[in-house]
Amino acid sequence: MYSLSGRTAIAGIGATEFSKDSGRSELRLAADAVFAALDDAGVAPAEVDGLVTFTQDANDEIAVARETGIGELTFFSRVPYGGGAACGTVLQAAMAVATGAASTVVCYRAFNERSGSRFGRPSTGLGAEPSSLGAEMSWHVPHGLVTPAAWVAMVARRYMHAYGATSEDFGRVAVAMRRHAATNPAAWFHGRPITLEEHQRSRWIVEPLHLLDCCQESDGAVALVVTSAERARDLRHRPAVVTGAVQGSGAGQMMMTGFYRGDMTGLPEMGVVARGLWEMSGLAPADVQTAILYDHFTPFVLLQLEELGFCARGEARDLVAGGGIELDGGLPVNPHGGQLGEAYIHGMNGIAEAVRQIRGTAANQVTGVHNVLVTAGTGVPTSALVLSTP
Amino acid sequence: MGTPPGAAGSGAVPPTRPAQAELPELRIELTPTTVVSTALATMDFTPVHHDPAAARAQGAPEIFLNILTTMGLVERYVTDWAGPRARIRGIDVRLGVPAYAGDTLVLRGTVTARDGGEVTVAVHGAVSIGDHATGTVRLTMPG
Amino acid sequence: MTTVEPAVHRRLAELAERRIELGETRGLPAADPVNLPMIRHWAEAMGDTNPAYTDEEFAAAGPHGEIVAPPAMIQVWTMPGRGGGRPAPTPIDDVLAALDEAGFTGVVATDCRQTYHRYLRLGERPVPGTRLSGMTGPKTTALGLGYFVTWVITWYVADEPVAEMMFRVLKFRPPERGPAAAARDPYPLRPAVGRDTAFFWEGVRQGELRIQKCAGCGTLRHPPGPVCPSCRSTERAHVVASGRGEVFSYVVHHAPPVPGLATPFVVAVVQLPEGVRIVGNVVECEPAKVEIGMPVRVTFREMDDEFVLPVWSPAES
C-alpha cells in the first residue's frame, strides 16, 4: 500500500519575533517569516511553487507570493478550523510534493492576534452568520457561551467530574510550560516562570479555568518549507522527515462545542488523529522522545496525553504530577514553552520547535531525539505530525 | 391580478367521484401578496395580516395568515378534490403555529370515513415550523 | 406567577356564569348582502376555481340551481370591516376584558368549528347571534397559565339558522415580564433563525421546549438539522420536552465581559430525560451551588421585547 510516510521533509523554518504589538501589517509579518524560512533552507523564492495556509489567515496566497517574489504557483490550499489547521498545512504540502502537484511548498501563518483581532473576545456575531457554523453557534451564543475558554471549560468540568482531576492538575501543566519557556530566549515569558500557587491565585476567566490556564495572545508569524525528503538532504540543515501527517474529525463533530456526543471526557477528533498517526508512521508512543502538544488551554494537554496513548484514561494527571512532561521527564512536552510560554502562533511555532529538536538545535534540546510528535488545535477538527531524523 | 395561490399545483378538478383514500398534496406558497389579499378578501383588516412592522411589534417575524383564510384554504383544498357538486357540511379545525409570509403551506388529506355520499376527510396543513391546522371536513358527494 | 388568586378566579367564573346565562345576543346584519363581486374576490385570493361560486351557467345546472357563496365565507359577511362603526356588543366582550385585567393578556385561537346547514344565495343578508358557551381554567398550558373561552356564533337568514361556528381561544398570562413593560434594549446575543431551526424558537415563544423528531424513523435530535442522519428523511417533526433535565456539565463565566449578560453567569450542558443534551443558562441559583447531576427545570425568559430564551432553574429531585 502507498504511504506518505518518509517521502517529504521540512527543510526550512522561519519566524518573526513574538510580541504583543508587531507594529507592522499581517502581510508584512507573513513575508518576513517566509523569507526567513527560505533563507534557513537555502531555497530561492523562485523555486517555491506551492503555498498553504489556514482558512483563517488574512493573507491570501497570491499576496504572499507577490510580496516575496515567489513567481508562479501550481498549488495553493487552505486548511479550516482555527488552530486545528496547523499540522494540516504540512499534510497538504506533503501530499502536493508526493504527488508532484508541487515541488517546494511553503506553509505559513501570520497574524496580529494580540494587537489586532483577538480570538479570546466574545464571538457574539457568530450566531447570526448565515452559515452552518452560524447555525452551530446559535445554540451557544444566546447563552453567552461565546469564548474559546468557555468552550474548553465545559469539557474540562466534565473531565474533572469523571476522573477526579483538579484545578491544580491543570495548573501543573501551566507551571511546566512556563518553566520551559523561562530558558528559551525566543519565548515571550523567557526568564519568567510561575509557581502552582500563582496559578491558583490567578483570577477566574471561566471556571474551572484560571487566567494562567489560558495561553497568551501574540503577534507574529511562522513559515515552514516542505519539499521531497530526497531534495531536503541536499539543503542546508538536517531534514525533519515527515513520517506521519494526518487530519482528524470525530463523529458528530462541532467547532469547539462537542457537547452533544459521548461522555465529554475526551477529544474524539484527537483519537482519530492518534490512530492514523501511529498507523502511518509505524511508531508507538514509546518511540517518541518529545511531544509538542497544542496548549491553548491546560486541560486539553491532559486529554491529549490520554487520546494519544501516552497514558490511560484519567491518568494524565498522575503522569503530569510525577514530572512526566518536564524536560527531564519520560516525555518532555513543549520544550520551547508551548503557547502558554513561548507564543501563540496557532500551533505553527510548535512545528518549528519540533524541527529544531530533530536538528538538535533547540534552546532546550532533548537528548537522543529521533521522533517528535506535534499536535494542532484541540476541541476542533485537528491534525498532527510525527517528524523524524533521516 | 397575479396567479392565485397554489394554482400551478392544484391540477384539474376530477369530473367524477374519486375512489382513492389519499387526496393529492397541495402546496401553497405564502407570498406577502397571498397573505394580504386573502386577509382583505375576508374583510380582516387586523394589522398583523398586512403590516410587517405591526407583526414584528407583536413578536411575529412576519405577517401571517388570518383564521378566516385558513378555513377558506381548507375548504378549497377539499372541494378541489371532491368537485363542484360536493356540498361542504362542516369544517372542524384545531389551530397550531402561525403560517408566516415566506413559508409554504402544505395541505394533505385522507378520507377517514365514507357512508354512502357522506364523506369525512382528515386534513393536515403544515408549515415549516410545525402544524398550522389539523382537522376534519365533512361533506356530501353526489352519488 | 403560577396560580390565580382565589378571589380573582371567583370573580372571573361568576362573570362567565352570568354571561352564559344571558344566552344569545343578536348582532348587526351583514353590511352587504351576499354578492358576486365579494365572492369572486375571495375565490381569486384563495385560488379557488370552483364554478359553483362564480360561473352562472354551471351554477344554474349545478346542485344548487344558482350561484352560492363558499360556505367558509360565512364569517366574512358579518366582519366589521374598516367602516369605523363600533361592532355590536356581545356577551364575550366583558369576559375577555376581565381576563385582560387579571393579567391574562395573551390570546391565541385554538379551535374553529364551522357547521353549514345550507349554502347562502346571492342577496341574502345573514345576522349573527353570539353566545358564550363556556370558560374553563385556570389551566397550565405551554404558553402559560390561562383560561379557555369558547363561544358560538349562529348566523340567521330571516330566523332560519344557516350556519354555526364554535370558536375557542386561550387567554394566557404571557411568560414573566420585567417590572417595567417599557421597551428594553435589544438583547445582543441573537441566534440565526433559519428554515432548520425556526420551529425551536417558535416553540420557545410559545413556552415549549421542542426537540426535533424525525418523522421517518422517530429519532430525536438536538441541535436539529435539515436531514435525519439515521434514515435520510427530510420530514421533520418535533416533540415537546418534559422540561426536566440534569446538569451534565457547566461553566461559570467571569471574563471577558459578554454584552447582554452580567457576570458571573452560569452556562450548562443539560441532559434531558428524552435523551438529548441542550445548552442553557442556569438561573435562580448561586454559581457556587451549581453542580453536575443537579436536577433543573426549564423556564422561559424574555430577554427583550421580542426574544425569549429557555433557561434552567433548580428543581426538586
Short mmCIF file of N, CA, C and O in Angstrom, two decimals, chain A residues 28-89:
data_model
loop_
_atom_site.label_atom_id
_atom_site.label_comp_id
_atom_site.label_asym_id
_atom_site.label_seq_id
_atom_site.Cartn_x
_atom_site.Cartn_y
_atom_site.Cartn_z
N ARG A 28 3.01 41.85 5.96
CA ARG A 28 4.46 42.05 6.16
C ARG A 28 5.02 40.94 7.05
O ARG A 28 6.10 40.40 6.79
N LEU A 29 4.28 40.59 8.12
CA LEU A 29 4.72 39.51 9.01
C LEU A 29 4.87 38.21 8.21
O LEU A 29 5.85 37.47 8.37
N ALA A 30 3.86 37.92 7.36
CA ALA A 30 3.90 36.69 6.56
C ALA A 30 5.15 36.69 5.68
O ALA A 30 5.88 35.69 5.60
N ALA A 31 5.39 37.81 5.02
CA ALA A 31 6.54 37.89 4.11
C ALA A 31 7.85 37.71 4.88
O ALA A 31 8.75 36.98 4.44
N ASP A 32 7.94 38.34 6.05
CA ASP A 32 9.16 38.22 6.85
C ASP A 32 9.42 36.77 7.23
O ASP A 32 10.57 36.28 7.16
N ALA A 33 8.37 36.06 7.65
CA ALA A 33 8.53 34.66 8.07
C ALA A 33 8.89 33.77 6.88
O ALA A 33 9.72 32.87 6.98
N VAL A 34 8.26 34.05 5.72
CA VAL A 34 8.55 33.24 4.53
C VAL A 34 10.01 33.42 4.09
O VAL A 34 10.72 32.44 3.81
N PHE A 35 10.47 34.67 4.08
CA PHE A 35 11.88 34.91 3.75
C PHE A 35 12.80 34.16 4.70
O PHE A 35 13.79 33.53 4.31
N ALA A 36 12.46 34.24 6.00
CA ALA A 36 13.31 33.59 7.00
C ALA A 36 13.37 32.09 6.77
O ALA A 36 14.44 31.46 6.89
N ALA A 37 12.23 31.49 6.45
CA ALA A 37 12.19 30.03 6.24
C ALA A 37 12.96 29.64 4.98
O ALA A 37 13.69 28.63 4.97
N LEU A 38 12.80 30.44 3.92
CA LEU A 38 13.50 30.13 2.67
C LEU A 38 15.02 30.27 2.85
O LEU A 38 15.80 29.43 2.39
N ASP A 39 15.42 31.32 3.57
CA ASP A 39 16.86 31.51 3.81
C ASP A 39 17.41 30.38 4.68
O ASP A 39 18.54 29.92 4.49
N ASP A 40 16.59 29.96 5.65
CA ASP A 40 17.00 28.85 6.52
C ASP A 40 17.24 27.59 5.70
O ASP A 40 18.22 26.86 5.91
N ALA A 41 16.40 27.36 4.71
CA ALA A 41 16.52 26.15 3.88
C ALA A 41 17.58 26.32 2.80
O ALA A 41 18.10 25.34 2.28
N GLY A 42 17.86 27.57 2.44
CA GLY A 42 18.73 27.81 1.30
C GLY A 42 17.99 27.63 -0.01
O GLY A 42 18.55 27.14 -1.00
N VAL A 43 16.76 28.03 -0.02
CA VAL A 43 15.92 27.91 -1.22
C VAL A 43 15.56 29.32 -1.68
O VAL A 43 15.22 30.18 -0.85
N ALA A 44 15.61 29.56 -2.97
CA ALA A 44 15.24 30.88 -3.50
C ALA A 44 13.72 30.95 -3.66
O ALA A 44 13.09 29.94 -3.94
N PRO A 45 13.16 32.18 -3.51
CA PRO A 45 11.71 32.32 -3.68
C PRO A 45 11.22 31.74 -5.01
O PRO A 45 10.13 31.14 -5.06
N ALA A 46 11.99 31.90 -6.05
CA ALA A 46 11.53 31.45 -7.36
C ALA A 46 11.38 29.93 -7.44
O ALA A 46 10.72 29.40 -8.34
N GLU A 47 12.01 29.24 -6.51
CA GLU A 47 11.89 27.78 -6.53
C GLU A 47 10.59 27.29 -5.89
O GLU A 47 10.24 26.11 -6.01
N VAL A 48 9.92 28.17 -5.18
CA VAL A 48 8.67 27.77 -4.49
C VAL A 48 7.54 27.73 -5.50
O VAL A 48 7.33 28.68 -6.27
N ASP A 49 6.78 26.65 -5.53
CA ASP A 49 5.63 26.58 -6.43
C ASP A 49 4.34 26.23 -5.72
O ASP A 49 3.32 25.98 -6.34
N GLY A 50 4.39 26.21 -4.38
CA GLY A 50 3.15 25.93 -3.64
C GLY A 50 3.10 26.72 -2.35
O GLY A 50 4.12 26.99 -1.73
N LEU A 51 1.88 27.13 -1.95
CA LEU A 51 1.68 27.83 -0.67
C LEU A 51 0.45 27.25 0.02
O LEU A 51 -0.58 27.01 -0.64
N VAL A 52 0.58 27.05 1.32
CA VAL A 52 -0.56 26.56 2.09
C VAL A 52 -0.68 27.39 3.36
O VAL A 52 0.33 27.71 3.99
N THR A 53 -1.90 27.75 3.72
CA THR A 53 -2.09 28.45 4.99
C THR A 53 -3.40 28.02 5.64
O THR A 53 -4.05 27.05 5.21
N PHE A 54 -3.77 28.72 6.70
CA PHE A 54 -5.00 28.47 7.43
C PHE A 54 -6.17 29.17 6.72
O PHE A 54 -6.00 30.28 6.21
N THR A 55 -7.32 28.56 6.73
CA THR A 55 -8.52 29.24 6.22
C THR A 55 -8.69 30.59 6.91
O THR A 55 -9.10 31.57 6.31
N GLN A 56 -8.30 30.63 8.19
CA GLN A 56 -8.48 31.84 8.98
C GLN A 56 -7.44 32.92 8.69
O GLN A 56 -7.60 34.05 9.16
N ASP A 57 -6.40 32.60 7.95
CA ASP A 57 -5.34 33.58 7.73
C ASP A 57 -5.83 34.70 6.82
O ASP A 57 -6.53 34.45 5.83
N ALA A 58 -5.44 35.92 7.15
CA ALA A 58 -5.93 37.07 6.39
C ALA A 58 -5.11 37.36 5.14
O ALA A 58 -5.44 38.26 4.37
N ASN A 59 -4.01 36.62 4.97
CA ASN A 59 -3.10 36.91 3.85
C ASN A 59 -3.26 35.87 2.75
O ASN A 59 -2.88 34.72 2.90
N ASP A 60 -3.81 36.31 1.64
CA ASP A 60 -4.00 35.40 0.51
C ASP A 60 -2.66 34.87 0.01
O ASP A 60 -1.65 35.56 0.05
N GLU A 61 -2.70 33.65 -0.51
CA GLU A 61 -1.51 33.04 -1.06
C GLU A 61 -0.90 33.92 -2.15
O GLU A 61 0.34 34.10 -2.21
N ILE A 62 -1.76 34.48 -2.97
CA ILE A 62 -1.24 35.28 -4.09
C ILE A 62 -0.57 36.56 -3.59
O ILE A 62 0.41 37.03 -4.16
N ALA A 63 -1.10 37.10 -2.48
CA ALA A 63 -0.49 38.31 -1.92
C ALA A 63 0.88 37.98 -1.35
O ALA A 63 1.85 38.72 -1.55
N VAL A 64 0.98 36.85 -0.64
CA VAL A 64 2.27 36.45 -0.07
C VAL A 64 3.26 36.17 -1.20
O VAL A 64 4.44 36.54 -1.14
N ALA A 65 2.77 35.53 -2.26
CA ALA A 65 3.65 35.24 -3.40
C ALA A 65 4.16 36.53 -4.03
O ALA A 65 5.34 36.66 -4.36
N ARG A 66 3.28 37.51 -4.16
CA ARG A 66 3.70 38.79 -4.75
C ARG A 66 4.76 39.47 -3.90
O ARG A 66 5.77 39.95 -4.41
N GLU A 67 4.53 39.51 -2.59
CA GLU A 67 5.44 40.24 -1.72
C GLU A 67 6.82 39.60 -1.64
O GLU A 67 7.82 40.27 -1.38
N THR A 68 6.86 38.27 -1.82
CA THR A 68 8.13 37.57 -1.57
C THR A 68 8.85 37.21 -2.85
O THR A 68 9.92 36.59 -2.80
N GLY A 69 8.28 37.57 -3.99
CA GLY A 69 8.95 37.25 -5.23
C GLY A 69 8.80 35.78 -5.62
O GLY A 69 9.53 35.28 -6.48
N ILE A 70 7.90 35.09 -4.95
CA ILE A 70 7.56 33.74 -5.41
C ILE A 70 6.77 33.95 -6.69
O ILE A 70 5.79 34.70 -6.69
N GLY A 71 7.18 33.33 -7.75
CA GLY A 71 6.55 33.62 -9.04
C GLY A 71 5.29 32.81 -9.25
O GLY A 71 4.26 33.05 -8.61
N GLU A 72 5.38 31.85 -10.13
CA GLU A 72 4.19 31.06 -10.47
C GLU A 72 3.93 30.02 -9.40
O GLU A 72 4.86 29.45 -8.82
N LEU A 73 2.66 29.78 -9.15
CA LEU A 73 2.26 28.74 -8.20
C LEU A 73 1.51 27.65 -8.95
O LEU A 73 0.70 27.94 -9.84
N THR A 74 1.77 26.40 -8.60
CA THR A 74 0.98 25.31 -9.18
C THR A 74 0.11 24.65 -8.11
O THR A 74 -0.66 23.75 -8.40
N PHE A 75 0.29 25.07 -6.86
CA PHE A 75 -0.52 24.50 -5.78
C PHE A 75 -0.74 25.54 -4.69
O PHE A 75 0.21 26.20 -4.26
N PHE A 76 -2.00 25.72 -4.29
CA PHE A 76 -2.30 26.60 -3.15
C PHE A 76 -3.55 26.06 -2.50
O PHE A 76 -4.48 25.62 -3.16
N SER A 77 -3.54 26.08 -1.20
CA SER A 77 -4.65 25.46 -0.50
C SER A 77 -4.70 25.95 0.93
O SER A 77 -3.73 26.51 1.44
N ARG A 78 -5.84 25.76 1.54
CA ARG A 78 -6.06 26.26 2.91
C ARG A 78 -6.67 25.17 3.76
O ARG A 78 -7.35 24.29 3.25
N VAL A 79 -6.43 25.25 5.05
CA VAL A 79 -6.95 24.24 5.97
C VAL A 79 -7.83 24.94 7.00
O VAL A 79 -7.42 25.94 7.60
N PRO A 80 -9.05 24.40 7.21
CA PRO A 80 -10.00 25.07 8.10
C PRO A 80 -9.85 24.69 9.56
O PRO A 80 -9.01 23.87 9.93
N TYR A 81 -10.71 25.32 10.38
CA TYR A 81 -10.90 25.04 11.81
C TYR A 81 -9.78 25.57 12.68
O TYR A 81 -9.16 24.86 13.47
N GLY A 82 -9.53 26.87 12.58
CA GLY A 82 -8.64 27.56 13.51
C GLY A 82 -7.31 26.87 13.65
O GLY A 82 -6.69 26.47 12.66
N GLY A 83 -6.86 26.72 14.90
CA GLY A 83 -5.56 26.12 15.16
C GLY A 83 -5.49 24.66 14.81
O GLY A 83 -4.39 24.08 14.75
N GLY A 84 -6.64 24.03 14.56
CA GLY A 84 -6.64 22.63 14.12
C GLY A 84 -5.96 22.46 12.78
O GLY A 84 -5.63 21.34 12.36
N ALA A 85 -5.73 23.57 12.09
CA ALA A 85 -5.13 23.53 10.76
C ALA A 85 -3.63 23.31 10.78
O ALA A 85 -3.04 22.87 9.78
N ALA A 86 -2.97 23.63 11.91
CA ALA A 86 -1.51 23.77 11.90
C ALA A 86 -0.79 22.63 11.20
O ALA A 86 -0.10 22.83 10.19
N CYS A 87 -0.91 21.40 11.73
CA CYS A 87 -0.20 20.28 11.12
C CYS A 87 -0.82 19.90 9.78
O CYS A 87 -0.16 19.31 8.93
N GLY A 88 -2.09 20.27 9.61
CA GLY A 88 -2.77 20.01 8.34
C GLY A 88 -2.10 20.74 7.18
O GLY A 88 -2.12 20.27 6.04
N THR A 89 -1.52 21.89 7.46
CA THR A 89 -0.84 22.61 6.36
C THR A 89 0.34 21.78 5.85
O THR A 89 0.61 21.74 4.65
#
